[in-house]
Amino acid sequence: MIKASHIGSKSELIYYDGNCVSQALINLPPESVIRQACYIFFQNFQKRRIKNPTLYFLSLLNSTNQIKKAMENSIPDGYTGEFYIIQCCKDEDISDVISIETYEERLALSKNSIFSIE
């Protein structure tokens, strides 16, 4: 978590450089959703419907295919307060087991799976 009194530029926090993708969120999704978003982002990159990579990652983190809804959890220009930086890279290998704790978490994972099908 980062607490900011002033954000210089969102482009410093939100980026895709071909190897890593980063997004800034006001509310943190469950770890399972973050890990799934990273996996789908890099495995499904050429088949994605949303052409902007950072918006695509934002939509996966928020388990929606609606940009407007995903943007509600993004940090707005001039935002001051706490937010989370989510970053994942293509070559990361995460294999530890995690548990899915709530129905909402399971639903978010299911939505991402459905949205990622072409």
Tab-separated table of C-alpha atoms in Angstrom:
chain	number	residue	atom	x	y	z
A	1	MET	CA	0.000	0.000	0.000
A	2	ILE	CA	1.182	3.506	-0.776
A	3	LYS	CA	-0.073	6.639	0.894
A	4	ALA	CA	0.351	9.676	-1.299
A	5	SER	CA	-0.165	13.313	-0.590
A	6	HIS	CA	0.435	14.069	-4.263
A	7	ILE	CA	0.838	11.893	-7.333
A	8	GLY	CA	3.184	13.370	-9.922
A	9	SER	CA	1.943	11.430	-12.914
A	10	LYS	CA	-0.250	8.384	-13.232
A	11	SER	CA	1.931	7.240	-16.135
A	12	GLU	CA	4.742	6.627	-13.630
A	13	LEU	CA	2.505	4.172	-11.752
A	14	ILE	CA	0.389	2.678	-14.550
A	15	TYR	CA	2.363	1.146	-17.393
A	16	TYR	CA	3.065	-1.798	-19.645
A	17	ASP	CA	6.639	-2.157	-20.920
A	18	GLY	CA	6.384	-5.463	-22.771
A	19	ASN	CA	7.636	-7.454	-19.791
A	20	CYS	CA	5.725	-6.052	-16.797
A	21	VAL	CA	2.345	-4.437	-16.282
A	22	SER	CA	1.392	-2.162	-13.402
A	23	GLN	CA	-1.863	-0.660	-12.207
A	24	ALA	CA	-2.860	1.571	-9.269
A	25	LEU	CA	-6.086	0.749	-7.410
A	26	ILE	CA	-8.006	2.319	-4.583
A	27	ASN	CA	-9.394	-1.033	-3.369
A	28	LEU	CA	-7.281	-4.171	-3.292
A	29	PRO	CA	-8.789	-7.272	-4.914
A	30	PRO	CA	-8.210	-10.716	-3.370
A	31	GLU	CA	-4.808	-12.295	-4.031
A	32	SER	CA	-6.411	-15.026	-6.136
A	33	VAL	CA	-7.920	-12.415	-8.476
A	34	ILE	CA	-4.583	-10.580	-8.763
A	35	ARG	CA	-2.751	-13.785	-9.614
A	36	GLN	CA	-5.406	-14.829	-12.116
A	37	ALA	CA	-5.353	-11.352	-13.707
A	38	CYS	CA	-1.584	-11.598	-14.177
A	39	TYR	CA	-1.854	-15.066	-15.683
A	40	ILE	CA	-4.684	-14.174	-18.079
A	41	PHE	CA	-3.005	-10.900	-19.054
A	42	PHE	CA	0.155	-12.581	-20.321
A	43	GLN	CA	-1.438	-15.795	-21.625
A	44	ASN	CA	-4.246	-14.039	-23.474
A	45	PHE	CA	-2.410	-10.889	-24.557
A	46	GLN	CA	-2.859	-11.256	-28.334
A	47	LYS	CA	-6.541	-12.261	-28.066
A	48	ARG	CA	-7.737	-9.485	-25.785
A	49	ARG	CA	-10.769	-7.413	-26.679
A	50	ILE	CA	-9.591	-4.304	-24.844
A	51	LYS	CA	-6.638	-3.078	-26.907
A	52	ASN	CA	-5.036	-0.792	-24.296
A	53	PRO	CA	-2.893	-3.140	-22.150
A	54	THR	CA	-3.171	-1.174	-18.899
A	55	LEU	CA	-6.958	-0.880	-19.241
A	56	TYR	CA	-7.139	-4.599	-19.993
A	57	PHE	CA	-5.159	-5.350	-16.819
A	58	LEU	CA	-7.398	-2.962	-14.847
A	59	SER	CA	-10.496	-4.758	-16.142
A	60	LEU	CA	-9.053	-8.141	-15.085
A	61	LEU	CA	-8.205	-6.839	-11.611
A	62	ASN	CA	-11.782	-5.639	-11.246
A	63	SER	CA	-13.350	-8.731	-12.873
A	64	THR	CA	-15.344	-6.785	-15.410
A	65	ASN	CA	-15.340	-6.190	-19.142
A	66	GLN	CA	-16.863	-2.726	-18.647
A	67	ILE	CA	-14.190	-0.008	-18.750
A	68	LYS	CA	-16.366	2.510	-16.890
A	69	LYS	CA	-16.893	0.091	-13.999
A	70	ALA	CA	-13.173	-0.824	-13.882
A	71	MET	CA	-12.196	2.863	-13.837
A	72	GLU	CA	-14.191	3.361	-10.613
A	73	ASN	CA	-11.375	1.562	-8.752
A	74	SER	CA	-8.571	3.414	-10.550
A	75	ILE	CA	-6.909	6.430	-8.975
A	76	PRO	CA	-8.310	9.626	-10.499
A	77	ASP	CA	-6.119	12.563	-11.511
A	78	GLY	CA	-5.185	14.682	-8.509
A	79	TYR	CA	-6.030	11.892	-6.053
A	80	THR	CA	-4.580	12.086	-2.577
A	81	GLY	CA	-4.933	9.204	-0.188
A	82	GLU	CA	-4.057	5.543	0.035
A	83	PHE	CA	-3.863	3.277	-2.980
A	84	TYR	CA	-2.317	-0.014	-4.033
A	85	ILE	CA	0.196	-0.678	-6.805
A	86	ILE	CA	-0.298	-4.047	-8.483
A	87	GLN	CA	2.572	-5.174	-10.696
A	88	CYS	CA	3.263	-8.472	-12.384
A	89	CYS	CA	5.864	-9.554	-14.892
A	90	LYS	CA	5.845	-12.118	-17.648
A	91	ASP	CA	8.543	-14.345	-16.177
A	92	GLU	CA	7.240	-14.541	-12.597
A	93	ASP	CA	6.556	-18.072	-11.420
A	94	ILE	CA	4.116	-18.223	-8.533
A	95	SER	CA	3.148	-21.737	-7.590
A	96	ASP	CA	2.130	-21.643	-3.934
A	97	VAL	CA	-1.422	-22.723	-3.175
A	98	ILE	CA	-3.973	-20.144	-2.087
A	99	SER	CA	-7.510	-20.645	-0.866
A	100	ILE	CA	-10.624	-19.016	-2.213
A	101	GLU	CA	-12.404	-17.706	0.828
A	102	THR	CA	-15.668	-16.106	-0.289
A	103	TYR	CA	-18.440	-16.520	-2.801
A	104	GLU	CA	-17.647	-13.042	-4.181
A	105	GLU	CA	-14.038	-14.078	-4.777
A	106	ARG	CA	-15.151	-17.226	-6.602
A	107	LEU	CA	-17.575	-15.158	-8.686
A	108	ALA	CA	-14.812	-12.655	-9.615
A	109	LEU	CA	-12.543	-15.503	-10.726
A	110	SER	CA	-15.353	-17.022	-12.784
A	111	LYS	CA	-16.120	-13.697	-14.472
A	112	ASN	CA	-12.470	-13.245	-15.458
A	113	SER	CA	-12.400	-16.741	-16.921
A	114	ILE	CA	-15.511	-16.073	-18.976
A	115	PHE	CA	-14.332	-12.626	-20.145
A	116	SER	CA	-11.001	-14.054	-21.266
A	117	ILE	CA	-12.607	-16.554	-23.640
A	118	GLU	CA	-12.616	-15.283	-27.177
